[in-house]
GROMACS .gro file of C-alpha atoms in nm:
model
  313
    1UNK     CA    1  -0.554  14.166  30.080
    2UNK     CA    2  -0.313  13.840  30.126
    3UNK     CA    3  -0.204  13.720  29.820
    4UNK     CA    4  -0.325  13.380  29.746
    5UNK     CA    5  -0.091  13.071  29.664
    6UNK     CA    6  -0.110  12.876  29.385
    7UNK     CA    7  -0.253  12.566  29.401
    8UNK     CA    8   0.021  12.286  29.374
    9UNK     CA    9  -0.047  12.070  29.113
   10UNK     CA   10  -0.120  11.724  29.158
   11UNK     CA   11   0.179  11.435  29.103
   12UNK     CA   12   0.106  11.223  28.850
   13UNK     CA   13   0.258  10.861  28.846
   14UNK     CA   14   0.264  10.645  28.584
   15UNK     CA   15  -0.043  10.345  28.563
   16UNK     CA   16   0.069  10.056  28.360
   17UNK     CA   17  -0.163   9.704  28.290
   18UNK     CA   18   0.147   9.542  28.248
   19UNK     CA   19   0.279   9.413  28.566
   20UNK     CA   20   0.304   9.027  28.675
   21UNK     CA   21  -0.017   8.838  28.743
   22UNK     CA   22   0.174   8.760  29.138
   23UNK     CA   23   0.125   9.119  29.199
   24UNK     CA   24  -0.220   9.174  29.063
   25UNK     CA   25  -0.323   8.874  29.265
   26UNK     CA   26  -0.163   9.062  29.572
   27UNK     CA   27  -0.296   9.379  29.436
   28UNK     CA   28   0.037   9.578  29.483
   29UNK     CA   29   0.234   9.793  29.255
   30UNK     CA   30   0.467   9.614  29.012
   31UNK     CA   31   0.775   9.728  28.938
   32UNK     CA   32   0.778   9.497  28.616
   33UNK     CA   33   1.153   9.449  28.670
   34UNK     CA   34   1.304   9.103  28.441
   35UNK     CA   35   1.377   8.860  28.470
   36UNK     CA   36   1.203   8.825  28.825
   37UNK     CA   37   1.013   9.176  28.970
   38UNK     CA   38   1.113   9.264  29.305
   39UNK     CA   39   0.784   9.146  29.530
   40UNK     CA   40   0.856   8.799  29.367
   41UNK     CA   41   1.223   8.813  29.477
   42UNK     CA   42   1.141   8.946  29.831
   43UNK     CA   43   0.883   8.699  29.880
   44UNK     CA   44   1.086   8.442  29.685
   45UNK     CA   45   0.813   8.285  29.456
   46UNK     CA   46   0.748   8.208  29.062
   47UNK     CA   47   0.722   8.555  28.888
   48UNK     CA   48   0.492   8.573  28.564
   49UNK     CA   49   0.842   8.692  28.390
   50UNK     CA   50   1.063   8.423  28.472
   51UNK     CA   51   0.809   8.156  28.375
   52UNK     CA   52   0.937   7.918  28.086
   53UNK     CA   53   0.728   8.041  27.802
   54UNK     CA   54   0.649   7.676  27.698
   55UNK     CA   55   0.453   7.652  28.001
   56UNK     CA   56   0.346   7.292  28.186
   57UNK     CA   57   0.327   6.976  27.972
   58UNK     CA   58  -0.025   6.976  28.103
   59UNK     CA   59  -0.122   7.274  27.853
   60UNK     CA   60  -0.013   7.070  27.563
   61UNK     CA   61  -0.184   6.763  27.629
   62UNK     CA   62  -0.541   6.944  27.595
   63UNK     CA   63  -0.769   6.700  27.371
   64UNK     CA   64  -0.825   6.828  27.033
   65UNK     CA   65  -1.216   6.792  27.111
   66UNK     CA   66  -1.183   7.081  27.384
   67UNK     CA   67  -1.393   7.380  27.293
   68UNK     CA   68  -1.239   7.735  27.267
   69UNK     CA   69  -1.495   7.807  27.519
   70UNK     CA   70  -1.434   7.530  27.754
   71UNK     CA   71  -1.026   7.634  27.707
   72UNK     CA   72  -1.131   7.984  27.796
   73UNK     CA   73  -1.269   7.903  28.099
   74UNK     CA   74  -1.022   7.648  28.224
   75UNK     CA   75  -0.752   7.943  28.152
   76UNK     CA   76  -0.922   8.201  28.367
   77UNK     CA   77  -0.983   7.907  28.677
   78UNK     CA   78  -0.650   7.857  28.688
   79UNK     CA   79  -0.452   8.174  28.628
   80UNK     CA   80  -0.376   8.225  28.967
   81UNK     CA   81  -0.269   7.894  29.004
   82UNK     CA   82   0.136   7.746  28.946
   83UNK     CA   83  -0.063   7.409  28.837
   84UNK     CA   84   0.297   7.263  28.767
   85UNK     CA   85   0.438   7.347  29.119
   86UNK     CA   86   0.187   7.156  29.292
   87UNK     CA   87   0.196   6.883  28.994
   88UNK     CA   88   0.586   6.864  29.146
   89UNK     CA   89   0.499   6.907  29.509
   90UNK     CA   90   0.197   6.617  29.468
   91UNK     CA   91   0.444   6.434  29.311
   92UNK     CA   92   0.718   6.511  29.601
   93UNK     CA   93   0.462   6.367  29.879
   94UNK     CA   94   0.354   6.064  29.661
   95UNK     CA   95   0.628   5.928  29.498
   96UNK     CA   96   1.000   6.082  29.513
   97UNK     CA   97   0.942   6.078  29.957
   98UNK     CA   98   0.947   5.692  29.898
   99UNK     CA   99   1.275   5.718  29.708
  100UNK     CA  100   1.491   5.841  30.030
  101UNK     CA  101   1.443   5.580  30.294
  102UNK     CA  102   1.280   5.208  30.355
  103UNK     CA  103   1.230   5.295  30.700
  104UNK     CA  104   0.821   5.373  30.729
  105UNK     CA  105   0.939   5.693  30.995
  106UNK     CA  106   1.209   5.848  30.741
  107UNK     CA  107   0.871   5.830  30.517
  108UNK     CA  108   0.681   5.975  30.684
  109UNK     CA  109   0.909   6.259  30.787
  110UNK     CA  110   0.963   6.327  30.384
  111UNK     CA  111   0.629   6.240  30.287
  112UNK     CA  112   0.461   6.544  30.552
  113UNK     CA  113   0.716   6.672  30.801
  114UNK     CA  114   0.955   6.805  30.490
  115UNK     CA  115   0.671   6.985  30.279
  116UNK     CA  116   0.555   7.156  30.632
  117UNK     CA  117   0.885   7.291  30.706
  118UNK     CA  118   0.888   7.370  30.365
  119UNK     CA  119   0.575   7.597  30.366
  120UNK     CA  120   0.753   7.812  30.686
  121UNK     CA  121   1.052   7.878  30.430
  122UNK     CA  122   1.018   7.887  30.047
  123UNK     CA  123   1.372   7.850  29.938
  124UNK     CA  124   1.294   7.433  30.121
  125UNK     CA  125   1.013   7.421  29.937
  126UNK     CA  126   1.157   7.490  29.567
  127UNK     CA  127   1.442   7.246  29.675
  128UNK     CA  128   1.208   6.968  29.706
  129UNK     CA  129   1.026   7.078  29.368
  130UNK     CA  130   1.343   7.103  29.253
  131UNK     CA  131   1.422   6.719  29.311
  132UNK     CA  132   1.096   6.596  29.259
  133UNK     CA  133   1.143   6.765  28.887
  134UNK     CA  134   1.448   6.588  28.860
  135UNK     CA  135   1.251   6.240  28.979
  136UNK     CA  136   0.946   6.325  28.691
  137UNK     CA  137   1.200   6.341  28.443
  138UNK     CA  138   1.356   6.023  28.522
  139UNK     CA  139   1.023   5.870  28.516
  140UNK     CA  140   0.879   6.055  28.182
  141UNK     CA  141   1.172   6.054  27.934
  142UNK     CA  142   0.969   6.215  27.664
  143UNK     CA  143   0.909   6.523  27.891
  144UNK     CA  144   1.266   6.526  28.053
  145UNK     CA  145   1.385   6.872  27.895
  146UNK     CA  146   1.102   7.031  28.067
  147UNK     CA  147   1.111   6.917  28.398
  148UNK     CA  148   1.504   6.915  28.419
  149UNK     CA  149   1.430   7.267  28.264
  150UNK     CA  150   1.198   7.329  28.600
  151UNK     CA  151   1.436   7.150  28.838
  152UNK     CA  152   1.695   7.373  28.774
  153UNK     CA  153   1.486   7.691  28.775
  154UNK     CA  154   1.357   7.633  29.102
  155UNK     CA  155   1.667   7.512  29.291
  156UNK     CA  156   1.898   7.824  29.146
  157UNK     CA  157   1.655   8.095  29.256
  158UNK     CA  158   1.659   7.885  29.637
  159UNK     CA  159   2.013   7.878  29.626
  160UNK     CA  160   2.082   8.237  29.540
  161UNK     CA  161   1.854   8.348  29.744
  162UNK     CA  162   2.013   8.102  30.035
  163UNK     CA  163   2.316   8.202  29.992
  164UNK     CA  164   2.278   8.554  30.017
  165UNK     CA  165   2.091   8.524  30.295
  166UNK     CA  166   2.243   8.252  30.491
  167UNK     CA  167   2.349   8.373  30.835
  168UNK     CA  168   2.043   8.502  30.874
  169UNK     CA  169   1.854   8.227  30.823
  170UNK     CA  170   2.072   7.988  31.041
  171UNK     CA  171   1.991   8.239  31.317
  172UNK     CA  172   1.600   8.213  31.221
  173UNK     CA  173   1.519   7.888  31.157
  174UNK     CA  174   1.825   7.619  31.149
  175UNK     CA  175   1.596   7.331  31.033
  176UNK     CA  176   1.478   7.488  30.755
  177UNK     CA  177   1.875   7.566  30.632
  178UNK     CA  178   1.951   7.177  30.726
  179UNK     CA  179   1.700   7.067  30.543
  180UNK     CA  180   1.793   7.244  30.211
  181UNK     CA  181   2.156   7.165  30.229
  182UNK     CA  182   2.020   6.783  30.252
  183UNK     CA  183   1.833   6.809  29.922
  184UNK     CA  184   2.068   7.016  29.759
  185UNK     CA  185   2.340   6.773  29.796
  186UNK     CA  186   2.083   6.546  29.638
  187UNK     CA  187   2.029   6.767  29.387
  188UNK     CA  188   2.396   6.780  29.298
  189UNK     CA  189   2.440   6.389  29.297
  190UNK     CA  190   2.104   6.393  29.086
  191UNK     CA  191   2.116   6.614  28.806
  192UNK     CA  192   2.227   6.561  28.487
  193UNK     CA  193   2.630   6.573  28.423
  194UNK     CA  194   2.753   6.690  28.101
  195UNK     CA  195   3.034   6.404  27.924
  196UNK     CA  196   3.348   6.544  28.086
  197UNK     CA  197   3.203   6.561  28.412
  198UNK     CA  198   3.273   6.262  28.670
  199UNK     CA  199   3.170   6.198  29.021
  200UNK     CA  200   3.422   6.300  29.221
  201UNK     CA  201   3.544   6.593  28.971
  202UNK     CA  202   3.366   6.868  28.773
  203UNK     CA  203   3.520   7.061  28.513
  204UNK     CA  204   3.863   7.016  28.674
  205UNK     CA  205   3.760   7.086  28.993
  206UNK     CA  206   3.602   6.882  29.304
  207UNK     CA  207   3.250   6.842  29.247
  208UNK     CA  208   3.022   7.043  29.436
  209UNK     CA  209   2.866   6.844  29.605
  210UNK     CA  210   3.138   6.665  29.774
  211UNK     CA  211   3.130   7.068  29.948
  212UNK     CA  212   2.767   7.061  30.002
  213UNK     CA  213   2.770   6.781  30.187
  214UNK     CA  214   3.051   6.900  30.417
  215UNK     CA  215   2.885   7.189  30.469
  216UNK     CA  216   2.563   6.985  30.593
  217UNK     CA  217   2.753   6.890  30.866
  218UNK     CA  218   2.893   7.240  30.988
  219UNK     CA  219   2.527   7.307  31.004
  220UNK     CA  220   2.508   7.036  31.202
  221UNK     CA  221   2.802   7.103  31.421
  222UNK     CA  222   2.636   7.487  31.442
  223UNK     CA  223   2.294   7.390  31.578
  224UNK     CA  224   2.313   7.075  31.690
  225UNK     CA  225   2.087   7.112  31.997
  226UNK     CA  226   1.803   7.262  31.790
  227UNK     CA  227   1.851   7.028  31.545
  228UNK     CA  228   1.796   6.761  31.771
  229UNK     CA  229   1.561   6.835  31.965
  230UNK     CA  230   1.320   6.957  31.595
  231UNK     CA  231   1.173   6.814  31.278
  232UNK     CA  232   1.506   6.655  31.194
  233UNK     CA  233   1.566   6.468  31.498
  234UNK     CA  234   1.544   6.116  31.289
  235UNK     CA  235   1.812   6.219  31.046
  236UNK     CA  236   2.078   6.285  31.332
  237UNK     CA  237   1.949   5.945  31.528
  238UNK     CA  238   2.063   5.776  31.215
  239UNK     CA  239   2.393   5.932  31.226
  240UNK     CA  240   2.428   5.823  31.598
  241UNK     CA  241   2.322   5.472  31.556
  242UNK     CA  242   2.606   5.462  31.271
  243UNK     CA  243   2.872   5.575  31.520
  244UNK     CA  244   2.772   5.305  31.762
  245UNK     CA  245   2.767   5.050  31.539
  246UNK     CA  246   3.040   4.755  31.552
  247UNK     CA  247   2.932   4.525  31.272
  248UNK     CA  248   3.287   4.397  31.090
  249UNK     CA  249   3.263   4.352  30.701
  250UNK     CA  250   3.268   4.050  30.546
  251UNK     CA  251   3.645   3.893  30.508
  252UNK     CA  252   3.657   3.991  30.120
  253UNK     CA  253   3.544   4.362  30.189
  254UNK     CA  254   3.775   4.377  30.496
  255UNK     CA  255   4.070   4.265  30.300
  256UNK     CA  256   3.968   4.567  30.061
  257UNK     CA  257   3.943   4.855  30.321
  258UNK     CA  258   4.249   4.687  30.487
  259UNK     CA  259   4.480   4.723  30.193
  260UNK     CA  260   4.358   5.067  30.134
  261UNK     CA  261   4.436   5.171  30.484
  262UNK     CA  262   4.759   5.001  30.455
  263UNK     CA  263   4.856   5.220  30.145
  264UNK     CA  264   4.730   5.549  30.288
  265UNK     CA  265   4.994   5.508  30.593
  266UNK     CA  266   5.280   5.423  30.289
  267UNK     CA  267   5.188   5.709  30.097
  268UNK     CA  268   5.087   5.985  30.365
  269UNK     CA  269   5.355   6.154  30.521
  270UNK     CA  270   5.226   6.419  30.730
  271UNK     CA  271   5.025   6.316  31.013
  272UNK     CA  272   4.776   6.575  31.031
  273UNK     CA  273   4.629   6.478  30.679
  274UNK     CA  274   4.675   6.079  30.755
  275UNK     CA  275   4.416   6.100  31.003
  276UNK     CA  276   4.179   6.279  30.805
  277UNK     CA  277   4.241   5.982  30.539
  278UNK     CA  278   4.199   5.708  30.834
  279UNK     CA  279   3.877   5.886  30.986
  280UNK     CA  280   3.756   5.910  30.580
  281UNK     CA  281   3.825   5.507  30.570
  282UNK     CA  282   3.686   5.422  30.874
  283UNK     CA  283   3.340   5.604  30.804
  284UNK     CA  284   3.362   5.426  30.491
  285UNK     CA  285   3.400   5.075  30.691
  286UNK     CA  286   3.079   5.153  30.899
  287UNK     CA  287   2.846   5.240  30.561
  288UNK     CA  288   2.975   4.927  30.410
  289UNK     CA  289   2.901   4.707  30.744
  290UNK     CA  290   2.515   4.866  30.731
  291UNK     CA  291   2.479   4.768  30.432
  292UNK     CA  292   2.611   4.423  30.460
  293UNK     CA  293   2.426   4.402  30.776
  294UNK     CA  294   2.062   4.541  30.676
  295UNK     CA  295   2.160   4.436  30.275
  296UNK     CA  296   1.969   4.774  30.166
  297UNK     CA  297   2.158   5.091  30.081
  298UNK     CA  298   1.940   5.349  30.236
  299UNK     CA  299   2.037   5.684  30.138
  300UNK     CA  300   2.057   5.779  30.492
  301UNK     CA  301   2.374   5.580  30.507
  302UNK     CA  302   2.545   5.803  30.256
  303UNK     CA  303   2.399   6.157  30.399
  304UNK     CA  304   2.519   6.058  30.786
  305UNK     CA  305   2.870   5.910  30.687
  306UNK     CA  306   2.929   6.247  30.472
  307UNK     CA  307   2.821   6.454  30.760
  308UNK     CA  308   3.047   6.279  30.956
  309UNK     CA  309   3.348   6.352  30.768
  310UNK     CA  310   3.605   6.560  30.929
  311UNK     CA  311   3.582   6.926  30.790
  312UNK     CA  312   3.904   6.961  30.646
  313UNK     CA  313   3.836   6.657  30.438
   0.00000   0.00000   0.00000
């Protein structure tokens, strides 16, 4: 008679009620990891974890006539919803995409064209929350912990997860990559600086985003047909029109850039560095001519003349 094997027992694994509510609503295992669980950082959205536990400003504002019942039920309708994201991201298309441009096409590019490129590439998306946070606070002073609080959550988990990824995702989708350097330099030029932090230098060091926006235009100098033939096609028309442009400053401002050129060729010695300074100067000549020409500063200006700085600058 052939000896009968014992039945192998069944593997347990453990069940646990405990996971994020971004992976119930997805209705896949949570590994509960913290600060952020690791569907949240592959798929690079809010995690129940990493939430600020004082929640939106929203919650606090509730009426004191609302009825535990009526509370109850406006909890469980919006569980599933990041009510403060798209508070930011209405916010984004309504208000901030107004901020970055008098010209109606540059609107409408920020206004739609930005969140859509966003929607194809998350770490975009957060940047604009990100600087729409940083807009809200400006405008609601009594809630500007909380959103400055939100900007800064959002744009560090886009940038870590940007630059960690970042050839990659120049070889997948450039604009997206372009986009977020654009906002991030914002971001930098945006946020709030501590007291022994100044423009130009940070903590005894050049400020960041002085880098971010020379590395804007390597991204441009690495895809420049894509970029120009995509999405961003206004921003880098901009930049063209500035180097064609032949305006000469007023006689007072020329005097100025004059005797700052003048000094540079005193004090410069080695010739490979003076024409960095020169080409620095004479981008600087151009933004000021725009500006005396059109008499708006459009943000534009700044973002085309930094991309067009040499990259050793």
């Amino acid at each position: 008679m052939a000896s009968t094997l014992p039945m192998r027992g069944r593997r347990t694994h453990r069940k646990s009620r405990h996971g994020c509510q971004q992976c119930k609503a997805r209705k896949i295992k949570c590994d509960e990891a913290k600060p952020t669980c690791r569907n949240c950082s592959k798929h690079v959205v809010d995690c129940t974890y990493s939430l600020p536990s004082g929640g939106s400003p929203a919650q606090s504002q509730r009426s004191e006539g609302t009825s535990p019942q009526a509370s109850n039920l406006c909890s469980c309708a919006s569980s599933d919803l990041a009510v403060h994201d798209l508070e930011l991201l209405h916010h984004f298309s309504t208000s901030t995409a107004y901020t970055f441009s008098r010209h109606p096409a540059l609107q409408t590019f920020w206004r739609i064209d930005a969140p859509q490129i966003g929607f194809g590439a998350h770490y975009t998306l957060r940047a604009m929350l990100a600087i729409s946070a940083l807009h809200m606070a400006y405008l609601r002073p009594t809630q500007k912990q909380f959103y400055v609080s939100q900007a800064e959550h959002h744009h560090s988990v886009a940038l870590k997860f940007v630059t960690s990824n970042m050839t990659q995702l120049m070889n997948e989708n450039s604009s997206a990559v372009f986009l977020f350097s654009i906002l991030t330099s914002f971001f930098s030029c945006a946020k709030p600086r501590k007291l022994d932090d100044l423009l130009l230098f940070q903590q005894g060091r050049i400020s960041e985003w002085l880098v971010l926006f020379r590395g804007t235009g390597t991204i441009v100098e690495y895809a420049q047909e894509v970029l120009r033939s995509g999405p961003l096609a206004a921003f880098l028309s901009i930049r063209q029109r500035r180097s064609d442009y032949h305006t000469t400053l007023p006689i007072q401002r020329q005097a100025f850039m004059d005797e700052l050129e003048e000094l540079v060729r005193e004090e410069v010695k080695d010739q490979h560095e003076l024409q960095i300074y020169l080409g620095a100067i004479q981008e600087m000549r151009v933004s000021y001519a725009l500006w005396s020409d059109t008499g708006v500063w459009e943000t534009g200006m700044s973002l085309s003349g930094c991309c067009g700085y040499r990259r050793s600058f």
